Short mmCIF file of C-alpha atoms and ligand atoms in Angstrom, two decimals:
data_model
loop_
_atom_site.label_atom_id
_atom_site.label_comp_id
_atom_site.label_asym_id
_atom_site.label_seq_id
_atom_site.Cartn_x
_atom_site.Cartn_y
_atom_site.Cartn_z
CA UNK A 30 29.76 -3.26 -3.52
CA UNK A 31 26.52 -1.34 -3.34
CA UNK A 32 24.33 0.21 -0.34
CA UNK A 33 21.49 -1.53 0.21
CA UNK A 34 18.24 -0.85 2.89
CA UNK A 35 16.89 -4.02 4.19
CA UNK A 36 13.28 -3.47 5.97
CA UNK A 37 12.00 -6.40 8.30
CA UNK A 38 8.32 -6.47 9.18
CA UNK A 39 6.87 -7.93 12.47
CA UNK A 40 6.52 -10.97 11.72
CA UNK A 41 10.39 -11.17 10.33
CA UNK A 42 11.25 -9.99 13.75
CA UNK A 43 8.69 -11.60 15.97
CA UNK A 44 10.91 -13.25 18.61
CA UNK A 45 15.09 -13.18 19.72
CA UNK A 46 15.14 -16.64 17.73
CA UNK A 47 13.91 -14.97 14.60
CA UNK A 48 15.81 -11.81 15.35
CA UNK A 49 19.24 -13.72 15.10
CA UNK A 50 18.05 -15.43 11.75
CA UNK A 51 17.66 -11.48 10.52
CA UNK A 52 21.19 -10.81 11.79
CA UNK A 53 22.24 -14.72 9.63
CA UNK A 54 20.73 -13.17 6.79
CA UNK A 55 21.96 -9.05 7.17
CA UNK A 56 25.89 -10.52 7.97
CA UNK A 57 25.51 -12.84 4.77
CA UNK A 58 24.67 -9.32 2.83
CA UNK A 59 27.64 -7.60 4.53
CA UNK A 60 29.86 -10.45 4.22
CA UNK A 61 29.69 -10.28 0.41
CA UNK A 62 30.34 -6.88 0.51
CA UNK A 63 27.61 -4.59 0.52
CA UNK A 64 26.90 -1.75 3.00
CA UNK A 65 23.85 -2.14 4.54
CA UNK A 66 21.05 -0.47 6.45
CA UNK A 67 18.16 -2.09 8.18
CA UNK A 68 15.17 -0.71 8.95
CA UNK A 69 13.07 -3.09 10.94
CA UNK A 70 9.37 -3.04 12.09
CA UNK A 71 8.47 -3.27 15.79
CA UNK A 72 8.07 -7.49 17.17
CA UNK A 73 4.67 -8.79 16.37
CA UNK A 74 1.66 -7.76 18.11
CA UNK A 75 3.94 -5.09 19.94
CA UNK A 76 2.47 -1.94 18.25
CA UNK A 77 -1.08 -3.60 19.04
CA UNK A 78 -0.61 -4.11 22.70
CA UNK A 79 1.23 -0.65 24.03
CA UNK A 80 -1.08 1.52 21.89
CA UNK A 81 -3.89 -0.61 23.44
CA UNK A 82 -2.46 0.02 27.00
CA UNK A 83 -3.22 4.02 25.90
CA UNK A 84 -6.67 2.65 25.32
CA UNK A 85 -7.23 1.10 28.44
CA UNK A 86 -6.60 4.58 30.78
CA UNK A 87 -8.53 6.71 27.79
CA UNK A 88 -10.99 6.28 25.02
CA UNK A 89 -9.25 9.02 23.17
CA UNK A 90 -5.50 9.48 24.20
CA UNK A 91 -3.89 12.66 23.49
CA UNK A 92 -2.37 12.03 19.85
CA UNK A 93 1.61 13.24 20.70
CA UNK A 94 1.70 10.80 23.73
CA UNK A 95 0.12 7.93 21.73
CA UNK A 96 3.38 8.53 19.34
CA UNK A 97 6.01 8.74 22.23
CA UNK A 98 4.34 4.88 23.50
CA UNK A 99 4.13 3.61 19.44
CA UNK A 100 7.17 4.49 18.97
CA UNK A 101 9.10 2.63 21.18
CA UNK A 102 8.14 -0.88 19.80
CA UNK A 103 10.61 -0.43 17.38
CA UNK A 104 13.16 1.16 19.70
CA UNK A 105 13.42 -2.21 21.22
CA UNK A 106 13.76 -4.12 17.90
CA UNK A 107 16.70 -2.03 16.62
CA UNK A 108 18.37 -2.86 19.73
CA UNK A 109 18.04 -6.50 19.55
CA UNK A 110 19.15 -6.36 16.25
CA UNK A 111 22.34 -4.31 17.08
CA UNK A 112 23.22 -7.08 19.92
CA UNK A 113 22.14 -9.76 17.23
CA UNK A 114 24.62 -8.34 15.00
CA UNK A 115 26.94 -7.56 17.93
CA UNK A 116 27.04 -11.71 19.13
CA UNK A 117 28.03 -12.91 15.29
CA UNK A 118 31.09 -10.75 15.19
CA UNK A 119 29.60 -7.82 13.46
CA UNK A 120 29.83 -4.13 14.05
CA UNK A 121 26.39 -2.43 14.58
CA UNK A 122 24.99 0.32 15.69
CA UNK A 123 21.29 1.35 16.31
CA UNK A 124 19.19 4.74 15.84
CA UNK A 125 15.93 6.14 17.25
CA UNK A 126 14.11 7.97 14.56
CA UNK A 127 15.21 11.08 15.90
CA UNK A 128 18.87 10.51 16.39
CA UNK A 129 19.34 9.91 12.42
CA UNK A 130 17.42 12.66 12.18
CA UNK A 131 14.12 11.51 10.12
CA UNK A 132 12.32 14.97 10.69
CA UNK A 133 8.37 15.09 9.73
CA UNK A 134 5.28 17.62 9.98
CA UNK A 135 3.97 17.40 13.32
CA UNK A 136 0.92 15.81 12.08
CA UNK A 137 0.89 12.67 15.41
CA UNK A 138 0.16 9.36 14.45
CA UNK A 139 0.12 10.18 10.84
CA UNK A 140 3.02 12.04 10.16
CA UNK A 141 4.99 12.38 6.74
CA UNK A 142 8.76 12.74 6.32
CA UNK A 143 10.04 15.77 4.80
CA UNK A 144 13.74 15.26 5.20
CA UNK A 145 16.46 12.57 6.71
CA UNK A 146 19.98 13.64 7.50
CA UNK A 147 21.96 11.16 5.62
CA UNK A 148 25.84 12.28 6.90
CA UNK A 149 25.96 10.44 10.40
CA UNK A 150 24.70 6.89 8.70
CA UNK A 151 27.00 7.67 5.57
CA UNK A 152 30.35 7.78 7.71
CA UNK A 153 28.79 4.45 10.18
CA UNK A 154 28.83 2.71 7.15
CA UNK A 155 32.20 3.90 5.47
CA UNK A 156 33.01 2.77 8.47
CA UNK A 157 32.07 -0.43 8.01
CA UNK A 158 29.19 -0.55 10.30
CA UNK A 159 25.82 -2.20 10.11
CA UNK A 160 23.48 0.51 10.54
CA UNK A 161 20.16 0.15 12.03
CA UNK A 162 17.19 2.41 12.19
CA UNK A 163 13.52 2.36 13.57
CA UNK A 164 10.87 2.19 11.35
CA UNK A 165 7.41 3.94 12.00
CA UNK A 166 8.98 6.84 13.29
CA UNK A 167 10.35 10.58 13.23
CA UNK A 168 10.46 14.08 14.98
CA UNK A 169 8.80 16.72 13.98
CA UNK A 170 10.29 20.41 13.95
CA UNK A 171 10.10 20.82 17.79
CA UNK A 172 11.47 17.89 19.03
CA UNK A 173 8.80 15.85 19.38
CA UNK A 174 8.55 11.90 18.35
CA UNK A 175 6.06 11.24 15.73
CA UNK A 176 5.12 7.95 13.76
CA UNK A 177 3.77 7.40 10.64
CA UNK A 178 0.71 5.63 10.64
CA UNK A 179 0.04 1.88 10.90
CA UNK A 180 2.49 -0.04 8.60
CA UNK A 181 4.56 2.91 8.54
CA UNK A 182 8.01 1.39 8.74
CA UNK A 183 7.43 0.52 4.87
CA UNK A 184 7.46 4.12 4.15
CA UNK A 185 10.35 4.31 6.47
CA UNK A 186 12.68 1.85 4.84
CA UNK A 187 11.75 3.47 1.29
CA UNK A 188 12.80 7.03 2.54
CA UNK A 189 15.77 6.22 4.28
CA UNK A 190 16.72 3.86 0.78
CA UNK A 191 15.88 7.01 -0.93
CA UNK A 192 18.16 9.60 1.11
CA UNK A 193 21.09 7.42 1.15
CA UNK A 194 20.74 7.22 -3.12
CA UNK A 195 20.71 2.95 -2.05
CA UNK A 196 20.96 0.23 -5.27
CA UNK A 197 17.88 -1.28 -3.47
CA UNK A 198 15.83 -1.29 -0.81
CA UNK A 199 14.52 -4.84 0.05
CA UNK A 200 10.92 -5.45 1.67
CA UNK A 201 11.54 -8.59 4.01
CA UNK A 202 8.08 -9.88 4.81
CA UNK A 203 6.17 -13.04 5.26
CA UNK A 204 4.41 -13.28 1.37
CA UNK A 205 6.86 -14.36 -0.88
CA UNK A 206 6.05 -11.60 -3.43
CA UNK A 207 2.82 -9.49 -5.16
CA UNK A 208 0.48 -11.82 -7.18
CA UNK A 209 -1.75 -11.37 -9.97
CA UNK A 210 -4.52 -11.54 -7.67
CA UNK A 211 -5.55 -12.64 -4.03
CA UNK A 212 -3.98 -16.22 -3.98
CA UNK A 213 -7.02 -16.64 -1.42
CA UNK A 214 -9.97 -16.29 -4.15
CA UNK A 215 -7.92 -17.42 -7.33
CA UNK A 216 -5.76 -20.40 -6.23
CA UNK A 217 -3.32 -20.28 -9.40
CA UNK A 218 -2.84 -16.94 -9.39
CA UNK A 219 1.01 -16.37 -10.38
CA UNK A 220 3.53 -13.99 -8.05
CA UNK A 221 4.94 -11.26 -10.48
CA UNK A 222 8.91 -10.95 -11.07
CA UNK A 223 8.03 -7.41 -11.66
CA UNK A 224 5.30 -4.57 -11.30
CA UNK A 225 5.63 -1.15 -12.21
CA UNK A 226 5.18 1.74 -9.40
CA UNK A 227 2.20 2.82 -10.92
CA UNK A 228 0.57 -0.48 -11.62
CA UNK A 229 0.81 -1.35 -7.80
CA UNK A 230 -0.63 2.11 -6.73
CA UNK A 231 -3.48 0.89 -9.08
CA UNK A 232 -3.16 -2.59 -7.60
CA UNK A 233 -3.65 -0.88 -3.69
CA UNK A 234 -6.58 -3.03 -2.49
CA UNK A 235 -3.78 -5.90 -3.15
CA UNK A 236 -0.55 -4.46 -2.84
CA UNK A 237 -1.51 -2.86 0.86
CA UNK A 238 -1.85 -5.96 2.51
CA UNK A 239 1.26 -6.23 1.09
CA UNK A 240 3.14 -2.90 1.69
CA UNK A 241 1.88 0.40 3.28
CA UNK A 242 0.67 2.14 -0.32
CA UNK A 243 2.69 5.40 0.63
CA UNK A 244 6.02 3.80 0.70
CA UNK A 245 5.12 2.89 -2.71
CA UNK A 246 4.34 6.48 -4.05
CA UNK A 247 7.56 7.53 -2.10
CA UNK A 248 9.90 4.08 -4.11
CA UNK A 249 7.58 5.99 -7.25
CA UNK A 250 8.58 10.12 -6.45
CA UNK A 251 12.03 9.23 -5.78
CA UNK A 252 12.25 6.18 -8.30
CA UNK A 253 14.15 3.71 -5.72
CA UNK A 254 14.11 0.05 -6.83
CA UNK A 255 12.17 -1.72 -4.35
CA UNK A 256 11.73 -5.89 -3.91
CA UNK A 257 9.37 -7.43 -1.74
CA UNK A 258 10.48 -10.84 -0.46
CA UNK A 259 10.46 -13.85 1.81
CA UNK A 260 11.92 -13.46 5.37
CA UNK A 261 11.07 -17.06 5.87
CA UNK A 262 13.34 -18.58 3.51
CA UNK A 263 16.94 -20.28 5.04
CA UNK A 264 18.76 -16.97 6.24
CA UNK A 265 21.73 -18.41 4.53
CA UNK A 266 20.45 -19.56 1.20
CA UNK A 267 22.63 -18.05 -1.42
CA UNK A 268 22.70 -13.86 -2.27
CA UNK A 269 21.93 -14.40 -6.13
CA UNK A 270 19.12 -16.54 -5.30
CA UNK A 271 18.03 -14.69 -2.58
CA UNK A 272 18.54 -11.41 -4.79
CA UNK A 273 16.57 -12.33 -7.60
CA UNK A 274 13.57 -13.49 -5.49
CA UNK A 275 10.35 -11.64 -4.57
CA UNK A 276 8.16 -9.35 -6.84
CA UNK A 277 10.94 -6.17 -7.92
CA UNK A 278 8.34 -2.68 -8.24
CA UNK A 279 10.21 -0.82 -10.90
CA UNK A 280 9.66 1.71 -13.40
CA UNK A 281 8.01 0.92 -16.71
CA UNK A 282 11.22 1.25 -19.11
CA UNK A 283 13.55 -0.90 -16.58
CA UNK A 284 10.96 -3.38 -16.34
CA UNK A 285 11.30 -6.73 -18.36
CA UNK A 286 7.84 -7.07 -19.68
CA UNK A 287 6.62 -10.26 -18.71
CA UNK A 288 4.57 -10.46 -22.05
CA UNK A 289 1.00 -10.05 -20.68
CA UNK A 290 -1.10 -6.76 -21.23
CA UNK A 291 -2.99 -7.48 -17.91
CA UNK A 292 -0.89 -7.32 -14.60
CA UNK A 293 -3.65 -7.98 -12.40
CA UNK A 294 -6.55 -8.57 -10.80
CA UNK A 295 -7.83 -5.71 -8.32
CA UNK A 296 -10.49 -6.27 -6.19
CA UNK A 297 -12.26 -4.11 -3.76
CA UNK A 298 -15.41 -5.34 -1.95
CA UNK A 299 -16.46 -2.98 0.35
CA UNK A 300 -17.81 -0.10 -1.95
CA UNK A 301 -21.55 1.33 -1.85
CA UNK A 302 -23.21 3.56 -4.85
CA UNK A 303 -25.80 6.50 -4.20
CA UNK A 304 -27.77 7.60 -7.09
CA UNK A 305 -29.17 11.03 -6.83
CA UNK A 306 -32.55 10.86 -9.03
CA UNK A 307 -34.11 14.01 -10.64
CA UNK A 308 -31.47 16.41 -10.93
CA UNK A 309 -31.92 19.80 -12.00
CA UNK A 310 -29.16 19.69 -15.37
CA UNK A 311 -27.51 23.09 -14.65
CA UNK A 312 -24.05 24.13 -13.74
CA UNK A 313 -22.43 23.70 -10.63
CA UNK A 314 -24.74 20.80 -9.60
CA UNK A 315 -21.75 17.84 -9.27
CA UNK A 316 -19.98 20.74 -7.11
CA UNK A 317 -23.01 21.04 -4.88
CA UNK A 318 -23.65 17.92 -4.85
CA UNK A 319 -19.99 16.09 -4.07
CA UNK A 320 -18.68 19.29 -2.31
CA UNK A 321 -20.65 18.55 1.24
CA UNK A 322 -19.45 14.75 0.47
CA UNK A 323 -16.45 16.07 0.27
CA UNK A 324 -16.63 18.64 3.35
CA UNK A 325 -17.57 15.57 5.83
CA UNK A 326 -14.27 13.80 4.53
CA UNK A 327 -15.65 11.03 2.27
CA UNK A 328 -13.72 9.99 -0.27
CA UNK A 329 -15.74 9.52 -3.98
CA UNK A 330 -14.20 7.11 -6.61
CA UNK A 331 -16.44 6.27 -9.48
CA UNK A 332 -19.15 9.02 -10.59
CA UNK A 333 -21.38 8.98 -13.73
CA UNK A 334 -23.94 11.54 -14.80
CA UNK A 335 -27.12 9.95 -16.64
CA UNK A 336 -28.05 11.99 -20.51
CA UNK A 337 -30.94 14.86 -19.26
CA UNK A 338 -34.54 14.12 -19.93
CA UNK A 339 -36.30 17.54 -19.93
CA UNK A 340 -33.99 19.44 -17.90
CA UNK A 341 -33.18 16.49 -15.16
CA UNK A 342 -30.63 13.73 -14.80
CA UNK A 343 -28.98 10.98 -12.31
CA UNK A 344 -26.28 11.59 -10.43
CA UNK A 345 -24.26 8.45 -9.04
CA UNK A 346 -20.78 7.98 -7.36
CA UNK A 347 -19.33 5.42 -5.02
CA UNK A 348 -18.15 6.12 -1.70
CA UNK A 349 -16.38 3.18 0.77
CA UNK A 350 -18.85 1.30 2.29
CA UNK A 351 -18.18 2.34 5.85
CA UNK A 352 -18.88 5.74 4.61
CA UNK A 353 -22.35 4.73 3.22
CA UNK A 354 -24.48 5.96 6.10
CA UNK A 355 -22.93 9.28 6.45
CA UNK A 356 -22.87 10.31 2.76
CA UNK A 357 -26.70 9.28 2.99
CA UNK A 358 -27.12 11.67 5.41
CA UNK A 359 -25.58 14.74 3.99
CA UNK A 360 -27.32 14.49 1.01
CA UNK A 361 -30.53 14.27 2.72
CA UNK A 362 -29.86 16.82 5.06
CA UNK A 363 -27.48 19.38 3.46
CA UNK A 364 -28.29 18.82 -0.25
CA UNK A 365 -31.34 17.21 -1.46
CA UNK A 366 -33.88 20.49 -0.62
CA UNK A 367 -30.81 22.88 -1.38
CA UNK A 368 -30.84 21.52 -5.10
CA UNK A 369 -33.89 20.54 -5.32
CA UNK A 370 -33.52 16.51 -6.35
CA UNK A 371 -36.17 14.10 -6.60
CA UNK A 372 -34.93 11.08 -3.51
CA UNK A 373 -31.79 9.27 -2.93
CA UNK A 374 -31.01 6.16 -2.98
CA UNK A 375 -28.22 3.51 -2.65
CA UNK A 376 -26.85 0.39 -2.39
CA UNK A 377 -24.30 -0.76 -0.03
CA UNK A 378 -23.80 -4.17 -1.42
CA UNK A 379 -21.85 -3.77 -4.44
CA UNK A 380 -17.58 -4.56 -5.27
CA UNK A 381 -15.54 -2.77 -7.60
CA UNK A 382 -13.46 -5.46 -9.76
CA UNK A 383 -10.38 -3.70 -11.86
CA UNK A 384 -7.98 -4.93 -14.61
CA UNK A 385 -4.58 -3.13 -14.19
CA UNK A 386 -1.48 -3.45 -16.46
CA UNK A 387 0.67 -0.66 -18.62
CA UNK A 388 0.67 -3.03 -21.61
CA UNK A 389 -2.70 -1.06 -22.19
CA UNK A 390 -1.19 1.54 -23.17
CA UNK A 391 -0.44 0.03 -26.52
CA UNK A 392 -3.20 -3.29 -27.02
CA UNK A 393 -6.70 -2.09 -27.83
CA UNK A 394 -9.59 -4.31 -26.83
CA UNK A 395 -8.60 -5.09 -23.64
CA UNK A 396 -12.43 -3.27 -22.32
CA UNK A 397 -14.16 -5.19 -24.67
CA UNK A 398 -12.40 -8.78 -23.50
CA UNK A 399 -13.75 -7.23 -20.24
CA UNK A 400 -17.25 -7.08 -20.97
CA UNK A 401 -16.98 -9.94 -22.86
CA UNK A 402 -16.07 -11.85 -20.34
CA UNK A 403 -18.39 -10.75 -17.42
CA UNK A 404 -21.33 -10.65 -19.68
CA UNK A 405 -20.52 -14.75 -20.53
CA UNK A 406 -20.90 -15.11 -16.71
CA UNK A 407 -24.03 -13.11 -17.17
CA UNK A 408 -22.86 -10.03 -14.09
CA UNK A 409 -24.44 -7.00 -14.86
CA UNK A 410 -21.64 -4.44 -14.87
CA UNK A 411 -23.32 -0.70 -13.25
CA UNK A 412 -20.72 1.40 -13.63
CA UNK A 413 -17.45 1.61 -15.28
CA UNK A 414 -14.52 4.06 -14.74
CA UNK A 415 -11.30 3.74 -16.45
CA UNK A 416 -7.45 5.62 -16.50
CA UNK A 417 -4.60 4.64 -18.97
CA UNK A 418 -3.96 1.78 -17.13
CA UNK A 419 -6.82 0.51 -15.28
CA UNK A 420 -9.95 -0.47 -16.02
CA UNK A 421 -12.79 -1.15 -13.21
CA UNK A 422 -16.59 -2.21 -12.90
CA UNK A 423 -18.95 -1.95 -10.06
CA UNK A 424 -20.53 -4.93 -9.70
CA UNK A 425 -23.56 -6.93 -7.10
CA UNK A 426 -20.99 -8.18 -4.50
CA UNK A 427 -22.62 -11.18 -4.70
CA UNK A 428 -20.93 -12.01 -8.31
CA UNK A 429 -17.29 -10.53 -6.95
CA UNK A 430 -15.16 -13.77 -6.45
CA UNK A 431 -16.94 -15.27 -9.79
CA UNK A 432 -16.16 -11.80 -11.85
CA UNK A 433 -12.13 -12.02 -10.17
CA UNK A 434 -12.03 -15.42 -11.63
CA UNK A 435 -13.15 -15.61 -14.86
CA UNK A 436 -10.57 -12.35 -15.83
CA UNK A 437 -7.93 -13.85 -14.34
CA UNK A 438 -8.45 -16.65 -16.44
CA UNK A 439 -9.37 -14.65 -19.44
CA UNK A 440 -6.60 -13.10 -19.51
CA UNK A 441 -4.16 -15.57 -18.98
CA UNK A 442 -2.72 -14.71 -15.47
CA UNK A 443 -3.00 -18.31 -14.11
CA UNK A 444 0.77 -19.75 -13.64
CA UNK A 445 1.33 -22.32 -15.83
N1 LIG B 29 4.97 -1.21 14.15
C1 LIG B 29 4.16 -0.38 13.32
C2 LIG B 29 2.79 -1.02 13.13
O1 LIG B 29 2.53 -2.09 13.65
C3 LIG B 29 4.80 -0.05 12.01
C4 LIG B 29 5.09 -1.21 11.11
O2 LIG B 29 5.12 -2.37 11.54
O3 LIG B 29 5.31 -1.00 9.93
O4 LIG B 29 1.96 -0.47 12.47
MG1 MG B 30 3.74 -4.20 7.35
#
């Protein structure tokens, strides 16, 4: 017997005839012994349409009511699921957010759990209840309902998985697992039996259609096993099948290596680069020069600093591409005269194409297979950053889908 936190997105929960296949598959789980805890997302399209119903009275609704109307698409799920439960002979009982307690900060719409009283669930289950709890949401010191950003019921599952010191907590969704790259631009791409934590942080412009990326660093912080997998399989297909299914994001040393040194592909097309030409070389300059970036609230990945010729250099970062025009304009307006640079310029057409796996840690040459490899396709590779277990290259957008394909290939990712 082991406690295990089953999450079901949207989709999983989209209508009452899908609802009672969740309740199939949850009573198969508690039939063969296991206590269980669901945490499921609100019914498709639901979050969408009340938070647009805000939207429709005011441009700019007042943050702590937006929460109190997000909220209660999941309210409404956990109850179905309860009387789903409830109709197949099985005892259940449901939980707003607040009634669990899932407290948070107070920051609305975007909130982040700092603690979850575990007791009340503990002694449901012991028991022998099914126990049922929103996703997306909490309440903050002063009693007032807060969610936790779009996707949030992820994090939710992963935190209440966490407090409860569960086995597992299981990802229900409609993908069948986490590839080696976008099935959509590499059609043999292979789903992974495992990934580490920190190879699917590194893997976010993949993994976050998959999962909201902050339930992953929470499954990382407080190390809880956690599998994504098919809700659209036969509810009653058997539990060791079913178990074993999915992509499993583990920690490096309880993680079967799958052989490879390269995980995955990691693709991300919507970067722009701004080169800041005829720097004065003196110290301080990347400060002044990223700090007022930084100030407006853009976010800089990749930077390099060009070799001085007499006294002046290059400057260039990256910066997401819907972030292009306003890191144009600080620089020209709060930083160009202040340092004194030559002009600015920058290109918003460019993709940033990465090679993640932990097996780098111990194989050399994996950069030079790289370059190898994108220099056969003849893409010019502007800038590179790397970490211990990532490697990336900006690239002309134009040559993205090409550069994803021959690495995949190159490195043998393609399912056999
Ligand atoms: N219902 C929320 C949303 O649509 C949370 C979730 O589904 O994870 O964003
Ligand atoms: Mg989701």
């Amino acid at each position: 017997m082991a406690l295990i936190v089953h999450k079901y997105g949207g989709t999983s929960m989209g209508s009452t005839e899908r609802i009672k296949n969740v309740a199939k598959r949850v009573a198969k789980w508690h039939d063969a012994g296991h206590q269980i805890v669901v945490v499921p997302s609100a019914m498709s399209g639901e979050t969408n349409r009340i938070i647009g119903l805000a939207k429709e009275i005011s441009a700019q609704p007042d943050p702590r009511e937006l929460d109190m109307i997000a909220s209660t698409g999941e309210q409404v799920s956990v109850g179905l699921l309860a009387i789903a439960l409830q109709a197949i002979g099985k005892q259940a009982v449901s939980y707003a957010g607040w009634q669990v307690a899932i407290k948070t900060d107070s920051a609305h719409t975007k909130a982040r759990i700092a603690s979850i009283d575990e007791a009340k669930v503990k002694a449901d289950l012991d028991a022998g209840k099914i126990v049922i709890i929103t996703g997306f949401q909490g309440v903050d010191e002063l009693g007032n309902i807060t969610t936790l950003g779009r996707g949030g019921s992820d994090t939710s599952a992963v935190a209440v998985a966490a407090a409860l010191k569960a086995q597992e907590c299981l990802i229900y969704t409609d993908v069948d697992g986490v590839y080696t790259t976008d099935p959509r631009v590499v059609s043999d791409a292979r789903r992974l039996n495992t990934v580490t934590f920190e190879e699917m942080l590194e893997m976010a412009s993949l993994g976050s259609k998959v999962l909201q990326i902050r339930s992953v660093e929470f499954a990382g912080n407080y190390r809880m096993p956690t599998r994504v997998l098919s809700s659209l399989t036969d509810p009653l297909i058997p539990l060791e099948e079913e178990a074993n299914s999915g992509t499993l994001i583990s920690f490096e040393e309880d993680t079967h290596m799958e052989q490879a040194t390269i995980t995955g592909i990691a693709f991300n097309r919507d970067e722009a680069k701004i080169t800041v030409l005829g720097v004065p070389d003196r110290p301080g300059i990347a400060y002044q020069i990223l700090g007022p970036v930084a100030d407006a609230n853009i976010e800089v990945d990749m930077i390099i600093q060009n070799q001085s010729v007499e006294g002046k250099t290059d400057f260039t970062f990256t910066v997401p591409r819907g972030e292009y025009t306003k890191a144009m304009d600080v620089l020209e307006n709060s930083v160009k005269a202040h340092i004194g640079a030559g002009s600015i310029v920058g290109d918003s057409k460019v993709s940033k194409v990465s090679v993640v796996g932990v097996g780098m840690r111990s194989h050399v040459g994996i950069a030079s297979q790289m370059f190898r490899t994108l220099s056969e396709e003849s893409i010019n590779i502007q800038m590179i950053s790397t970490s211990e277990i990532k490697i990336s290259v900006l690239i002309d957008e134009k040559y993205m889908e090409l550069a994803v394909r021959a690495l995949h290939k190159a490195f043998g990712l393609e399912s056999a």
